Structures are given as C-alpha cells and as structure tokens.
Coordinates of C-alpha atoms in Angstrom, one line a residue:
M1 CA 129.1 250.7 211.4
S2 CA 128.0 251.9 207.9
L3 CA 126.2 249.7 205.5
L4 CA 129.3 249.9 203.2
A5 CA 131.6 248.7 205.9
V6 CA 129.3 245.8 206.8
S7 CA 129.2 244.8 203.1
C8 CA 133.0 244.9 202.8
C9 CA 133.4 242.8 205.9
L10 CA 130.9 240.2 204.6
A11 CA 132.6 240.1 201.2
L12 CA 135.9 239.5 202.8
L13 CA 134.5 236.6 204.9
V14 CA 133.0 235.1 201.8
G15 CA 136.2 235.4 199.9
Q16 CA 138.1 233.4 202.5
A17 CA 138.2 229.7 202.8
F18 CA 135.6 228.5 205.3
G19 CA 137.8 226.9 207.8
A20 CA 141.4 227.7 206.7
G21 CA 143.8 229.7 208.9
Y22 CA 142.9 228.6 212.4
H23 CA 146.5 228.3 213.6
E24 CA 147.7 231.7 212.4
D25 CA 144.5 233.5 213.3
I26 CA 143.8 231.9 216.7
G27 CA 145.9 228.9 217.7
I28 CA 149.4 230.4 217.7
P29 CA 148.4 233.7 219.4
E30 CA 146.4 231.7 222.0
A31 CA 149.4 229.5 222.8
S32 CA 151.4 232.6 223.5
R33 CA 148.7 234.2 225.7
I34 CA 148.0 231.0 227.7
R35 CA 151.6 230.3 228.4
L36 CA 152.2 233.9 229.5
K37 CA 149.1 233.9 231.7
E38 CA 149.9 230.6 233.4
A39 CA 153.2 232.2 234.3
Q40 CA 151.3 235.1 235.8
R41 CA 148.8 232.7 237.5
A42 CA 146.0 233.9 235.3
S43 CA 143.6 232.2 232.8
E44 CA 142.4 231.6 229.3
R45 CA 139.0 230.0 229.2
I46 CA 135.5 229.7 227.7
S47 CA 133.8 233.1 227.9
G48 CA 131.2 233.3 230.5
G49 CA 132.1 229.9 231.9
V50 CA 132.6 228.7 235.4
A51 CA 136.0 227.7 236.7
S52 CA 136.3 223.9 236.8
N53 CA 137.5 221.9 239.7
Y54 CA 139.5 218.7 239.5
G55 CA 137.3 215.9 238.2
D56 CA 134.6 218.1 236.7
N57 CA 135.7 217.3 233.2
P58 CA 137.9 214.2 233.5
Y59 CA 137.8 213.5 229.7
L60 CA 139.0 217.0 228.7
A61 CA 142.3 217.1 226.8
G62 CA 144.4 220.2 226.2
I63 CA 146.5 219.8 223.0
L64 CA 149.8 221.6 222.3
I65 CA 150.7 221.4 218.7
T66 CA 154.1 222.1 217.2
L67 CA 153.6 223.1 213.6
R68 CA 156.0 222.4 210.7
S69 CA 156.9 226.1 210.8
G70 CA 158.1 225.5 214.4
Q71 CA 155.4 227.6 216.0
M72 CA 153.3 226.4 218.9
S73 CA 149.5 226.3 218.6
V74 CA 146.8 225.0 220.9
C75 CA 143.5 223.1 220.7
S76 CA 141.2 221.0 223.0
G77 CA 140.1 217.4 222.6
T78 CA 138.3 214.5 224.3
L79 CA 139.8 211.4 225.8
V80 CA 137.6 208.6 224.3
S81 CA 139.8 205.6 225.4
T82 CA 142.9 205.1 227.5
K83 CA 145.1 205.8 224.5
K84 CA 142.9 207.9 222.1
V85 CA 142.0 211.6 222.0
L86 CA 139.3 212.9 219.6
T87 CA 139.6 216.4 218.3
A88 CA 138.9 218.6 215.3
A89 CA 140.9 217.9 212.1
Q90 CA 141.5 221.7 211.9
C91 CA 143.8 221.3 214.9
W92 CA 146.2 219.2 212.8
Y93 CA 145.7 220.8 209.4
D94 CA 143.8 224.0 208.9
G95 CA 144.3 224.4 205.2
Y96 CA 147.5 226.3 205.6
N97 CA 149.5 225.0 208.5
V98 CA 150.2 221.3 209.3
G99 CA 151.1 219.8 212.6
R100 CA 154.5 218.2 213.1
K101 CA 154.1 216.8 216.7
A102 CA 151.5 217.1 219.5
E103 CA 151.4 216.7 223.3
I104 CA 148.4 216.2 225.4
T105 CA 147.5 217.6 228.8
L106 CA 145.1 215.4 230.8
G107 CA 143.5 215.7 234.3
S108 CA 144.9 219.2 234.8
L109 CA 143.4 222.6 235.3
Q110 CA 146.5 224.1 233.6
L111 CA 147.4 223.7 230.0
F112 CA 151.1 224.3 229.9
S113 CA 152.1 223.9 233.6
S114 CA 151.4 220.1 233.9
S115 CA 152.8 216.8 232.8
K116 CA 152.2 215.8 229.1
W117 CA 151.4 212.7 227.1
E118 CA 153.2 212.3 223.9
V119 CA 151.1 211.7 220.7
L120 CA 152.4 208.8 218.7
G121 CA 150.2 209.4 215.6
V122 CA 147.3 211.4 214.2
T123 CA 144.6 210.0 212.0
V124 CA 142.6 212.7 210.1
H125 CA 139.2 211.7 208.7
P126 CA 139.9 210.7 205.1
E127 CA 137.2 212.9 203.7
Y128 CA 138.0 216.0 205.8
N129 CA 137.8 219.3 203.8
P130 CA 139.5 222.3 205.4
N131 CA 137.7 224.7 203.1
N132 CA 134.2 223.8 204.3
L133 CA 135.0 221.9 207.5
L134 CA 133.1 218.8 206.4
N135 CA 134.2 215.7 208.4
D136 CA 136.2 217.9 210.8
L137 CA 137.5 215.1 213.0
A138 CA 140.9 213.7 213.9
M139 CA 142.0 210.9 216.3
M140 CA 145.3 211.2 218.2
T141 CA 147.0 208.1 219.6
L142 CA 149.0 208.4 222.8
R143 CA 152.3 206.6 223.2
Y144 CA 151.2 205.2 226.5
S145 CA 147.9 204.4 228.1
V146 CA 146.6 206.7 230.8
W147 CA 145.7 205.5 234.3
Q148 CA 142.0 206.1 235.0
S149 CA 140.9 208.0 238.1
N150 CA 138.2 210.4 239.3
N151 CA 140.2 213.2 237.6
L152 CA 141.0 211.3 234.4
M153 CA 138.6 209.0 232.5
P154 CA 137.3 208.7 228.9
A155 CA 133.9 210.0 227.8
F156 CA 131.4 207.5 226.4
L157 CA 129.9 207.4 222.9
P158 CA 126.1 207.4 222.2
N159 CA 124.4 204.1 221.5
N160 CA 121.4 205.6 219.7
T161 CA 122.7 207.2 216.5
D162 CA 119.2 208.5 215.6
Y163 CA 118.8 210.8 218.6
D164 CA 119.5 214.4 217.9
F165 CA 119.8 215.5 221.6
A166 CA 117.7 218.7 220.9
G167 CA 116.7 220.3 224.1
E168 CA 119.3 218.4 226.2
E169 CA 121.4 220.4 228.6
A170 CA 125.1 219.7 227.8
R171 CA 128.5 220.9 229.0
V172 CA 131.1 222.4 226.9
S173 CA 134.6 222.7 228.4
G174 CA 138.0 223.8 227.2
Y175 CA 141.1 226.0 227.6
G176 CA 140.0 228.8 225.3
K177 CA 140.3 232.5 226.2
T178 CA 137.8 234.2 228.5
S179 CA 136.7 237.0 226.2
D180 CA 137.3 238.8 223.0
Y181 CA 139.3 241.4 225.1
D182 CA 141.3 238.7 226.9
E183 CA 141.6 240.4 230.3
L184 CA 143.8 239.1 233.0
N185 CA 142.2 237.6 236.1
P186 CA 143.1 235.2 238.9
N187 CA 141.0 232.2 237.9
T188 CA 142.2 228.8 236.8
N189 CA 142.6 227.8 233.1
Q190 CA 140.0 225.2 232.6
Q191 CA 136.4 226.4 232.3
S192 CA 133.1 224.8 231.5
L193 CA 129.6 226.0 230.7
I194 CA 126.1 224.4 230.6
V195 CA 124.3 225.1 227.4
K196 CA 121.1 223.7 225.7
V197 CA 121.4 221.8 222.4
M198 CA 119.5 223.5 219.6
G199 CA 117.1 221.8 217.2
P200 CA 118.4 221.3 213.6
W201 CA 116.5 224.1 212.0
E202 CA 117.3 226.7 214.7
C203 CA 120.9 225.5 214.5
Y204 CA 121.3 226.1 210.8
W205 CA 119.9 229.7 210.9
S206 CA 121.8 230.7 214.1
M207 CA 125.3 230.1 212.8
A208 CA 127.6 232.8 211.4
R209 CA 128.8 230.2 208.9
R210 CA 126.5 227.7 207.3
P211 CA 127.7 224.1 207.5
A212 CA 128.3 222.1 204.3
D213 CA 126.1 219.3 205.6
S214 CA 123.8 220.4 208.4
S215 CA 122.8 216.8 209.2
K216 CA 126.4 216.2 210.6
V217 CA 126.5 219.4 212.7
M218 CA 124.8 220.3 216.0
C219 CA 124.7 223.7 217.8
T220 CA 124.5 225.4 221.1
P221 CA 123.4 229.1 221.3
G222 CA 125.7 232.0 221.6
S223 CA 125.2 235.1 223.7
V224 CA 126.6 238.4 224.6
L225 CA 127.5 236.8 227.9
W226 CA 129.0 233.4 226.9
G227 CA 130.4 231.3 224.0
T228 CA 133.3 229.2 223.0
C229 CA 136.6 231.0 222.3
G230 CA 139.9 230.3 220.6
A231 CA 141.6 227.2 222.0
D232 CA 138.2 225.5 222.7
L233 CA 138.3 224.3 219.1
G234 CA 138.2 220.5 219.0
G235 CA 136.9 220.3 222.6
P236 CA 134.0 218.2 223.9
L237 CA 130.3 218.8 224.2
V238 CA 129.0 216.2 226.7
V239 CA 125.7 215.3 228.4
P240 CA 126.9 214.8 232.0
N241 CA 125.4 212.0 234.1
F242 CA 123.4 210.9 231.0
N243 CA 120.2 209.1 232.0
A244 CA 121.4 209.1 235.6
T245 CA 124.1 206.6 234.7
G246 CA 127.0 208.7 235.9
N247 CA 128.5 208.6 232.4
H248 CA 129.7 211.7 230.6
L249 CA 128.3 211.2 227.1
L250 CA 130.2 212.8 224.2
I251 CA 127.8 214.2 221.6
G252 CA 129.8 216.9 219.8
V253 CA 133.2 218.2 218.9
V254 CA 133.7 222.0 218.7
S255 CA 134.2 222.8 215.0
I256 CA 132.6 226.0 213.8
Q257 CA 133.1 229.2 215.8
S258 CA 131.9 232.6 215.0
P259 CA 134.4 234.8 213.1
F260 CA 132.9 237.8 214.9
G261 CA 134.2 236.8 218.3
C262 CA 133.2 235.0 221.5
Y263 CA 130.3 237.4 222.4
S264 CA 128.8 237.7 218.9
S265 CA 125.6 235.8 219.9
F266 CA 126.1 233.4 216.9
A267 CA 125.7 229.7 217.7
T268 CA 128.7 227.4 218.1
G269 CA 128.7 224.4 215.6
Y270 CA 129.9 221.0 216.7
T271 CA 130.7 217.9 214.6
R272 CA 127.9 215.5 215.5
V273 CA 129.4 212.4 217.1
T274 CA 126.4 210.1 216.2
A275 CA 127.1 210.9 212.5
Y276 CA 130.6 209.6 212.8
K277 CA 130.3 206.9 215.4
K278 CA 131.4 204.1 213.0
W279 CA 134.6 206.0 212.0
I280 CA 135.4 206.9 215.7
E281 CA 135.0 203.3 216.8
Q282 CA 137.1 202.0 213.9
N283 CA 139.9 204.3 215.1
L284 CA 139.7 203.6 218.9

C-alpha cells in the first residue's frame, strides 16, 4: 500500500467517532452471518480460538439485540449474578443506533439455536461516552433468575481493586466470527482463547486506538493468528480457577477492537472491572 493510501486511511479513522457505528459496521452483519451459519451447522467465533465444550465458559452470555430500526445485532456478555449480565455499553447504544429489546443466550454453544432469557431492563453507565468509549459498560437485567449448574453459573468479581493482573493468563470467550474472511467450517459457535494480560505501558502503545483513560483499560496482545472479532464485543476476560479456588474471576469486558481486523496484531482493549467494581456491585 502506498504512503498516500495509508495516510488517507489514517485520516479517515481519525475523522470518525472513536466508538460510534458498531451495530451497522459489525453487529448487524454478524447477526446475519451467525444465523445463516447455524442453519448450515457452521460457526462464528474468536479467531484462532479453540472450540468450547459445555461448561467451559458457564458465565458467557450471547446477546441478541433488536435495534429501534428493527434490525438485529449481536454482542457477548458475562453473567455476574443469577439475574444480571454485564456487557459493553456500545452494545445498547453505539453513538448511532439504540437498542429496543434484548434476549440472552446462556449455557449454550449456539447463539441463535437455543432457548433465550428475556431482558427486562438495561442500565448504561451514566458517564458512558460513545465517542471515546470511556465508561463502556452496561448491565442487563433478566426477567427471571437462571438456575445454576455446571454449564451455567456467574463469574466472580475481584476483591483486590489495586491488582492490575499483568502477566496473568486469562481466557477470552465469545460468539464472534472466526476470521476477517469468515470462512465456513464445521465447528461449534462458542470459542475461547488463553491470552496473557499485558502491562499498562505495553497495553497503551499496542492498541490501534488509544483509550481516553488508560487506567481504566487493560489489554491482551493481538496476533496474525488470533484475536477478538465482531460479536465478541462486550464479552468476558476471566482468570479461570483463580488462585486454585475453582472460581472464574472476571477482570475485563471487551471494549476496544482493532478497526483493521481480527488478525491485525493490535492489542484488544478491555474495560477494567476493578476500576468499576463499585458501579457493578451497585447494579447487581
């Protein structure tokens, strides 16, 4: 690509709102692709990830969002209590499109082809800014409580809000597409990937988009072989079996993905759960 072309692309990105447009750019097309591929017994998942088995990610929520335009969009989230699902605020309002209703898939490897929990209400962080993705969190309240089992249980929140988890091995999971090229294959929908949490300085310089407040964001590295894609937005980053307790510890919520694609090698940015623990607990 010529230097001029690169300059034009960068100028276009700078001219756009930082976080606006998720549903039209990603969520709506992803919903159509995932629905089609489930019908064809194929998949949409984290690129480079490993197919999940039942019970691997019992906290993972797939979110089907009907926008006010009537179009369907998709996101991921985390079950944090028997009636609450934590996700990215972008999933409900991306700066252009606003959600009208939402349904949640829990305890299933398939996003569309499973039973759904109705969402009674959505609470977006009061200081969320869709232009720079600051405070990118929303809490969804289910109409009915879920029954806990080995395949379905909430993730836990950190007790130590000062720990940055740098160097910890964590698991990211979701229903996002497999690659930038979105090839059909016979695997299941839900995928997960073990990644290492980056230190704050490395995180800041490895992202395609700089966060408005780096103290409230954490990162995992990207690669030409793996990364988060599309409908993984809002999904969980957890430390599995934290301190050998058997608990899945939620430390991040997928928020900032590279505009250059799943395999661009840029880091994925997550809203840091420890920075918002008080708000999360107030809305449980």
